[in-house]
Structures are given as structure tokens and as C-alpha cells.
mmCIF file of C-alpha atoms in Angstrom:
data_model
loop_
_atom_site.group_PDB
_atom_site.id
_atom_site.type_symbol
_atom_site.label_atom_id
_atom_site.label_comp_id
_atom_site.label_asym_id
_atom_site.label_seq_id
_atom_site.Cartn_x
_atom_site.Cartn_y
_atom_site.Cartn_z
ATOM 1 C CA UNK U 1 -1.726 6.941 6.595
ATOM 2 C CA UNK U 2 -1.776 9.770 9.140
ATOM 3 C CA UNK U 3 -1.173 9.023 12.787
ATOM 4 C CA UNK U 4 -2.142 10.909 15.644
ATOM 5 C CA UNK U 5 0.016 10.605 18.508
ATOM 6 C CA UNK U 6 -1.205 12.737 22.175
ATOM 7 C CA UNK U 7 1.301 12.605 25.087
ATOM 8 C CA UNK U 8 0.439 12.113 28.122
ATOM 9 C CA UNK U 9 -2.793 10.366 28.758
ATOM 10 C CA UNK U 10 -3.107 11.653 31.584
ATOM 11 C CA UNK U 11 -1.985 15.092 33.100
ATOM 12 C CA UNK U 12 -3.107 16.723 36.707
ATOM 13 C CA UNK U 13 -1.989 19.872 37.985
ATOM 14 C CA UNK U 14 -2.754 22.218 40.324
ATOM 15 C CA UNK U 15 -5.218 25.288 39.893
ATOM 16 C CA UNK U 16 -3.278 28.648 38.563
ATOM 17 C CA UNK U 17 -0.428 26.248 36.965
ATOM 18 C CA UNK U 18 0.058 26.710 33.004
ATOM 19 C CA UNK U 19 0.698 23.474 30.940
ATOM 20 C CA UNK U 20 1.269 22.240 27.888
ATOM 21 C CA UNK U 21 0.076 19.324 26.023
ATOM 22 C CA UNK U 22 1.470 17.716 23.000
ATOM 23 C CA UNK U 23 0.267 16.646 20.228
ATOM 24 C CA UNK U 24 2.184 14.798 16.972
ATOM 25 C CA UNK U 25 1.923 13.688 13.575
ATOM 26 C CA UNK U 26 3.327 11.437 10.834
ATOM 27 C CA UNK U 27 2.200 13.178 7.937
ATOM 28 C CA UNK U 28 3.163 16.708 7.663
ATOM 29 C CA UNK U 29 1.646 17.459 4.719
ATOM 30 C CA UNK U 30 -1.158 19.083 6.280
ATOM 31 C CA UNK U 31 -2.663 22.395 5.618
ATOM 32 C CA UNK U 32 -4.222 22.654 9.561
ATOM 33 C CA UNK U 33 -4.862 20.704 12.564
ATOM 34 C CA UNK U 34 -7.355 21.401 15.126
ATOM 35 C CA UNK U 35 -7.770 21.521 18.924
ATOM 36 C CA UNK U 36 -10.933 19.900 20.434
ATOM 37 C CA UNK U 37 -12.575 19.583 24.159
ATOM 38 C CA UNK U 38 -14.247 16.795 25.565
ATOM 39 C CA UNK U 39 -16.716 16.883 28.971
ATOM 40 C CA UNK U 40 -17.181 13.022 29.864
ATOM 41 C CA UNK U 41 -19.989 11.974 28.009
ATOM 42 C CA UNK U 42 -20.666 14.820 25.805
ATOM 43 C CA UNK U 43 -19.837 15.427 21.996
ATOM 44 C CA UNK U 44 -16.072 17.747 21.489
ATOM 45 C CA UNK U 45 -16.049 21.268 21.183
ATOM 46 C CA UNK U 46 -14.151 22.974 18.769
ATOM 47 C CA UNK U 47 -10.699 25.378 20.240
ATOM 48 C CA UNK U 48 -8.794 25.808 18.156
ATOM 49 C CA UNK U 49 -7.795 25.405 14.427
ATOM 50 C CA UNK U 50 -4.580 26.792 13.319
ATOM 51 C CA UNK U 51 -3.471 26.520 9.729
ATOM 52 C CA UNK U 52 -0.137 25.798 8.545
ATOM 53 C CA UNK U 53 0.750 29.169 7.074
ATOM 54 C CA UNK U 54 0.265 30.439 11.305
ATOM 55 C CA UNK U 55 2.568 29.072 13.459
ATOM 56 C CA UNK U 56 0.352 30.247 16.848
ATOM 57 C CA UNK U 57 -3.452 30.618 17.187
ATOM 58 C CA UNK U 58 -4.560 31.636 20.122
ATOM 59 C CA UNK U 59 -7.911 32.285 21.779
ATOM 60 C CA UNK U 60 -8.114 34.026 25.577
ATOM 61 C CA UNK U 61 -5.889 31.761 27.779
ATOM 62 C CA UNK U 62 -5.341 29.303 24.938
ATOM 63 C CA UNK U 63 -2.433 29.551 22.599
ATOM 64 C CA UNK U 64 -1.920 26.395 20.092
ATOM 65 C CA UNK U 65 1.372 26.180 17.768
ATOM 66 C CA UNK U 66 2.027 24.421 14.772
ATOM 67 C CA UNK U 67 5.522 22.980 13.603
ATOM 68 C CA UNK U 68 5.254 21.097 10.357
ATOM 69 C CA UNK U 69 8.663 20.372 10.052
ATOM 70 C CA UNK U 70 9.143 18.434 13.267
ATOM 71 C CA UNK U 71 5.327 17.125 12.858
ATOM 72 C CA UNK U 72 4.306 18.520 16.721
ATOM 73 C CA UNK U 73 1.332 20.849 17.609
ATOM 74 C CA UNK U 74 1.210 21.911 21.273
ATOM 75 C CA UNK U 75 -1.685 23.392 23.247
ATOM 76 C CA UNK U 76 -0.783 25.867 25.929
ATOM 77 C CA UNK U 77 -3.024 26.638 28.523
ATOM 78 C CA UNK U 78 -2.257 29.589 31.005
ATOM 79 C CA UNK U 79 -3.488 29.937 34.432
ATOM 80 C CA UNK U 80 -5.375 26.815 34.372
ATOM 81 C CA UNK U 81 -9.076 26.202 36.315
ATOM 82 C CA UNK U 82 -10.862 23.719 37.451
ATOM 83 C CA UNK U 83 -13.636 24.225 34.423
ATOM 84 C CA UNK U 84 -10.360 23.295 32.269
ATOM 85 C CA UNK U 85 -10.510 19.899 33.501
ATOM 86 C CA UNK U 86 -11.530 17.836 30.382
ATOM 87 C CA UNK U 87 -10.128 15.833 27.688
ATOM 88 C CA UNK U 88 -8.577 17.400 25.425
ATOM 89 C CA UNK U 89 -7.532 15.932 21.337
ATOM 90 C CA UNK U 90 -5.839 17.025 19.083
ATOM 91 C CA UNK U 91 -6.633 16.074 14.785
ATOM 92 C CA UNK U 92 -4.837 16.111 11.708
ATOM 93 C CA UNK U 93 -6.246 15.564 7.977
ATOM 94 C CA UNK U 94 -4.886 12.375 6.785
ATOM 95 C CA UNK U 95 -3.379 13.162 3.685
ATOM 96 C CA UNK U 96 -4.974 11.751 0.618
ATOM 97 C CA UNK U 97 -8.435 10.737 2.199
ATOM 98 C CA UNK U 98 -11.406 13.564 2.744
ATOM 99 C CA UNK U 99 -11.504 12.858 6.517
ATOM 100 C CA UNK U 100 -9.684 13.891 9.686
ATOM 101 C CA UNK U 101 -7.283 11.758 12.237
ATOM 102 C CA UNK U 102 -7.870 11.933 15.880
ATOM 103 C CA UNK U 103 -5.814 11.153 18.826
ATOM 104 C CA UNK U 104 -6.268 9.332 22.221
ATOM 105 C CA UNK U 105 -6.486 12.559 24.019
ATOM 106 C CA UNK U 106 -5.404 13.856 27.216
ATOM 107 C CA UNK U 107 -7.425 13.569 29.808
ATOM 108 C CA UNK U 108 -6.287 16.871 32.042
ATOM 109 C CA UNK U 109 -7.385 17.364 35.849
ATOM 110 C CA UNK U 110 -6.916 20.612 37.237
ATOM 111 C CA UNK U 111 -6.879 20.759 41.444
ATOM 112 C CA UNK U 112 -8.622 23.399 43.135
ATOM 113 C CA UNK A 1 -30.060 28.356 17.420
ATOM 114 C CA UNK A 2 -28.264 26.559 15.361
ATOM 115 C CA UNK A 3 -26.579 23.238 15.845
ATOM 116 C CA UNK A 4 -26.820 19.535 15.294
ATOM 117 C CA UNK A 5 -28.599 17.364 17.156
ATOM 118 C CA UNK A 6 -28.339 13.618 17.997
ATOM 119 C CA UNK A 7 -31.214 11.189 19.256
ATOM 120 C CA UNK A 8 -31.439 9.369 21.307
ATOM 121 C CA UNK A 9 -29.024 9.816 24.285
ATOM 122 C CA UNK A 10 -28.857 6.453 24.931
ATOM 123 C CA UNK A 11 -29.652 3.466 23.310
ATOM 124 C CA UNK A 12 -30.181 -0.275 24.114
ATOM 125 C CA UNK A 13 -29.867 -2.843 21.382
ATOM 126 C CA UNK A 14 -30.591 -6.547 21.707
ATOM 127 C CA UNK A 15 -28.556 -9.545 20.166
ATOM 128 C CA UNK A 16 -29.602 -9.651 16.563
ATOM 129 C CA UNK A 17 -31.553 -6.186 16.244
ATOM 130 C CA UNK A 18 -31.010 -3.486 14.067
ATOM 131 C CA UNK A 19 -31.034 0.142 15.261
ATOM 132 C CA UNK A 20 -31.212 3.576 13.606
ATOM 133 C CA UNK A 21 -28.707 7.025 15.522
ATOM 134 C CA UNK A 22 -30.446 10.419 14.001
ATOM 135 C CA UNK A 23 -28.066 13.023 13.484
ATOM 136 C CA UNK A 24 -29.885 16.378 12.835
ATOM 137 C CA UNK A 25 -28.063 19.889 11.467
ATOM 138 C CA UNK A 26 -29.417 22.917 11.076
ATOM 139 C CA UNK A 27 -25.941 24.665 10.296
ATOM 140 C CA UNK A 28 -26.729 24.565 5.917
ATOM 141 C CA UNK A 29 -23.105 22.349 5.983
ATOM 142 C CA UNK A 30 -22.577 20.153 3.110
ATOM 143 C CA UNK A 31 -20.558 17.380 4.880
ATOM 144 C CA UNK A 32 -21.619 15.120 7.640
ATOM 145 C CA UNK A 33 -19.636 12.475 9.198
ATOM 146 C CA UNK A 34 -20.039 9.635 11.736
ATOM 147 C CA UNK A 35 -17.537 8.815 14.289
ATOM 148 C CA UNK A 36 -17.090 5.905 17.232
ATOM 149 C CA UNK A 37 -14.984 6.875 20.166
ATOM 150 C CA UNK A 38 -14.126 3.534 22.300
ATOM 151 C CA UNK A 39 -12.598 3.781 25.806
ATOM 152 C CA UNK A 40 -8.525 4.469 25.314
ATOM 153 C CA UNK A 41 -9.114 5.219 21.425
ATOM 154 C CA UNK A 42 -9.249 8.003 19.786
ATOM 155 C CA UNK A 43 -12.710 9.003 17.203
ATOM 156 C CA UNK A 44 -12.894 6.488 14.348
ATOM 157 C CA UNK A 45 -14.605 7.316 11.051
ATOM 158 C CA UNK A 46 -17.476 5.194 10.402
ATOM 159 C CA UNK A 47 -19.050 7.226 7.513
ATOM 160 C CA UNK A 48 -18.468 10.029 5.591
ATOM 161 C CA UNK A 49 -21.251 12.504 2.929
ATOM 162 C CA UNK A 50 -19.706 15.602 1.368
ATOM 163 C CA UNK A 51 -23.378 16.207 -0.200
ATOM 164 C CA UNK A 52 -26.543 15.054 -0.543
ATOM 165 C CA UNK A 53 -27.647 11.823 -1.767
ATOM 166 C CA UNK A 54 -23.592 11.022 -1.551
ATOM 167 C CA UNK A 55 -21.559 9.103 1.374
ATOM 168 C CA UNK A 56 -18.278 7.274 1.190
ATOM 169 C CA UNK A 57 -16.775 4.082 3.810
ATOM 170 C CA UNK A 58 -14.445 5.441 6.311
ATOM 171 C CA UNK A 59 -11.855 3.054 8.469
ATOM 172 C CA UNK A 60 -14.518 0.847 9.772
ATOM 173 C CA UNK A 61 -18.013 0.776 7.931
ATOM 174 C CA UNK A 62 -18.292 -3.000 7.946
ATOM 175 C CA UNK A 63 -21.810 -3.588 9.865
ATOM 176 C CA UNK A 64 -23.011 0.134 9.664
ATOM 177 C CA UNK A 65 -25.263 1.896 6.799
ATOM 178 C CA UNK A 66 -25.983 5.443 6.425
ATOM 179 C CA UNK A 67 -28.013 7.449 4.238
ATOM 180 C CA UNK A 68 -28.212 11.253 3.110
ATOM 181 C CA UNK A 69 -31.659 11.755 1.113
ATOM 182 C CA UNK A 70 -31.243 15.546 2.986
ATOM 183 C CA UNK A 71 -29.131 17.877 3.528
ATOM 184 C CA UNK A 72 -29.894 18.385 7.197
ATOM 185 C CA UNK A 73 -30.268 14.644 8.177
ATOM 186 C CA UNK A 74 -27.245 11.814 8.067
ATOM 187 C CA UNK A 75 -28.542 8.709 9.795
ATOM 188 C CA UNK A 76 -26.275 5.869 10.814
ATOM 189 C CA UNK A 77 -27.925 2.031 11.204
ATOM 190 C CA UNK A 78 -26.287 -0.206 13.201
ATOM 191 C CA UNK A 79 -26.713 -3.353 11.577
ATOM 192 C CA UNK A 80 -27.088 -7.054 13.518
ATOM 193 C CA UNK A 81 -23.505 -7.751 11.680
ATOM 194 C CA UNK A 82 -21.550 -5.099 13.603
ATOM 195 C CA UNK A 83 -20.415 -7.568 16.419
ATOM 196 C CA UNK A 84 -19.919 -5.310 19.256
ATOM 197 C CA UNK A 85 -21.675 -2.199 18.533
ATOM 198 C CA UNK A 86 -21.150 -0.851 22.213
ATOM 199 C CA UNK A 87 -19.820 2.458 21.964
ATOM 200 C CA UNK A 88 -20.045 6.434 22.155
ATOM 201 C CA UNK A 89 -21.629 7.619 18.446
ATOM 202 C CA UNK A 90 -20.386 10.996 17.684
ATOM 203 C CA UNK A 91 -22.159 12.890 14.702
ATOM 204 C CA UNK A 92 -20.589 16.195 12.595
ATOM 205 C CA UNK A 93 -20.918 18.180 10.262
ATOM 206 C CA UNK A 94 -18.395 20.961 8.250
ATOM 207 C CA UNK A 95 -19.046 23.702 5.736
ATOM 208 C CA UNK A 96 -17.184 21.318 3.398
ATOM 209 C CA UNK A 97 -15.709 17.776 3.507
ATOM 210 C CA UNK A 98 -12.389 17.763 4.898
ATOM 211 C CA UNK A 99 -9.184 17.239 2.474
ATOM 212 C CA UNK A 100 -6.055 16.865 2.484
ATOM 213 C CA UNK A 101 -5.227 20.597 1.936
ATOM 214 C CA UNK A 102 -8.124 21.712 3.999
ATOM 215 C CA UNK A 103 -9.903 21.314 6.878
ATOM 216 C CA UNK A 104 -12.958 23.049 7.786
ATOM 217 C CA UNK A 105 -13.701 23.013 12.077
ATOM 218 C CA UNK A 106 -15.946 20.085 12.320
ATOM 219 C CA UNK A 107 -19.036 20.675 15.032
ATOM 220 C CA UNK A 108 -20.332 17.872 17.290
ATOM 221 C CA UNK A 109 -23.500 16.521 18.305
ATOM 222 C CA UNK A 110 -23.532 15.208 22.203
ATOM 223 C CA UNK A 111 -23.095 12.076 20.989
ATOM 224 C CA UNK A 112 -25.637 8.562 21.276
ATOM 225 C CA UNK A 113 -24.492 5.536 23.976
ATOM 226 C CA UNK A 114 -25.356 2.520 22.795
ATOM 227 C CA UNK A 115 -25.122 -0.679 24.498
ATOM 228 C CA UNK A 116 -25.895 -3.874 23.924
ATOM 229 C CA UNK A 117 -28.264 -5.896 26.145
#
């Protein structure tokens, strides 16, 4: 069963700072894994979705990787703003089932 | 423009009462899905349709129903046996059902609060 692991929780930095959050996964037999927002109290929005045969996708000021090997994705995120602040998760397919694994999310705050 | 589409925005449910989410896509994808997203968890499948007039359990399905009679439309009920039905409902849809060897990007509805009175 695929598990879904997002570290840390909880992540505040200042405004103009890049970051990184992490992202890992127990089963890497995975052909993708995809990078979602999440306002408080709205539905997610899709980011990013790399595929296994790219190791980096990236879109404007976001840049996701994918390392099957050591089962980690990471989400870069340069030159943060304050409309970054959000939650932000991370999912994996879980091998052997038609469906999708999310994680906890983290739940960035970016300081003005 | 197109998109899917979740009613109400919030919902109240008494002790013992039955009540219907509408999930609503206009996007021509096959698969649909139903999520619940609980404070500190992450989004956990409720139910899954690759196609019409087909839908499959996902982790937990116990006190939920859904149907598909249309492509477009992927109602969840939320049965009096689901014993604490407060959550966030999250609806989606993807070109095709996700596998293990490939994923389409899922799109989101803004989600139905439901609470129970």
C-alpha cells in the first residue's frame, strides 16, 4: 500500500526567500506524482505533475523533481510571495489500485 | 467555462438523516472520484467511477453510496450509518481513472462542508 509522507507540517518564511518542501513515498513503482495547492476552504489546484521518465518539471517560479530510487519528490519554490501562502500536497498512485495517495500537506506561510 | 462544480457549499445534517453532495463536470472526463479531507489528514478516497453506470469502494465507503447514471454527474449520499460524517467533501474528475502506471492530473471541485447538527 502506498504511503504518502509530507515534511514539515508546517513551514513560514519570509517574503523573497526560496524553499523547498518534501515530499516521500513507499512505493516507487510509480509512473508520476503530482503537486497540488490548497486555499483554506477551497477544493486543490493542480501544479504540477511530473512523470517518472522527467526528473524536473517546472512551471514559472515552480520547479518539482522526482527521484524514484530514493522514493522523494521535492517542490521548489523561488522568490516566494505572500499569494504562495497555502497548503501545499503532494500524491502518488498507489500501485495496484486505480486511485491516487495523498499526503498531510504543508501548510506554508510566507511573511510580507 | 469548463469545470466541475459542487453543491451545496455547506451542508447541515441531523442525527439519523440522509443527505445527497452533487458533483457536476462539464470537462467530457470519464473518471470521477470522491474524496474526504479531515483536519491533520490527508484526502481519503471514498468512491471511485472510471465510466458510466460503473463505480468501485475506495479506503472508506462504509456509510456512503454513489451513483453514475451520467457521465457529467457523480453524486455521493451520506448515509445515517456513516457515524461522523463531519468533514470537507472534495469531488474530481480525470480524463481517465488513475493506475498504477498512469496518472492523469485530477481537477477539483471547491469542495461541500458538512456538519452535523
Amino acid at each position: 500500500k502506498q504511503e504518502v509522507t509530507q515534511i514539515p507540517a508546517a513551514l513560514s518564511v519570509p517574503e523573497g526567500e526560496n524553499l523547498v518542501l518534501n515530499c516521500s513515498f513507499t512505493d516507487s513503482a510509480i509512473y508520476n506524482l503530482q503537486w497540488f495547492r490548497q486555499d483554506p476552504g477551497k477544493g486543490l489546484t493542480s501544479l504540477l505533475l511530473i512523470q517518472s521518465s522527467q526528473r524536473e518539471q517546472t512551471s514559472g517560479r515552480l520547479n518539482a523533481s522526482l527521484d524514484k530510487s530514493s522514493g522523494r519528490s521535492t517542490l521548489y519554490i523561488a522568490a516566494s510571495q505572500p499569494g504562495d501562502s497555502a497548503t501545499y500536497l503532494c500524491a502518488a498512485p498507489s500501485g495496484g489500485y486505480q486511485k491516487v495517495t495523498f499526503g498531510t500537506g504543508t501548510k506554508l506561510q510566507v511573511i510580507p | 467555462d469548463g469545470g466541475i462544480t459542487q453543491s451545496p457549499k455547506y451542508l447541515f445534517r441531523k442525527e439519523g438523516q440522509n443527505v445527497t453532495l452533487s458533483c457536476e463536470q462539464n470537462l467530457n472526463h470519464d473518471a470521477m472520484y470522491w474524496y474526504r479531507q479531515d483536519p491533520g489528514q490527508g484526502l481519503r478516497l471514498i468512491y471511485y467511477s472510471q465510466i458510466v453506470n460503473d463505480f468501485q469502494k475506495g479506503d472508506i465507503a462504509e456509510g456512503y453510496s454513489v451513483s453514475r447514471e451520467k457521465k457529467e454527474s457523480f453524486p455521493l449520499t451520506v448515509t445515517s450509518a456513516q457515524k461522523n460524517p463531519t468533514a470537507f467533501y472534495l469531488c474530481a474528475s480525470s480524463i481517465e481513472a488513475a493506475t498504477s502506471f498512469s496518472t492523469d492530473t485530477q481537477y477539483f471541485g471547491p469542495g461541500t462542508r458538512l456538519t452535523v447538527l
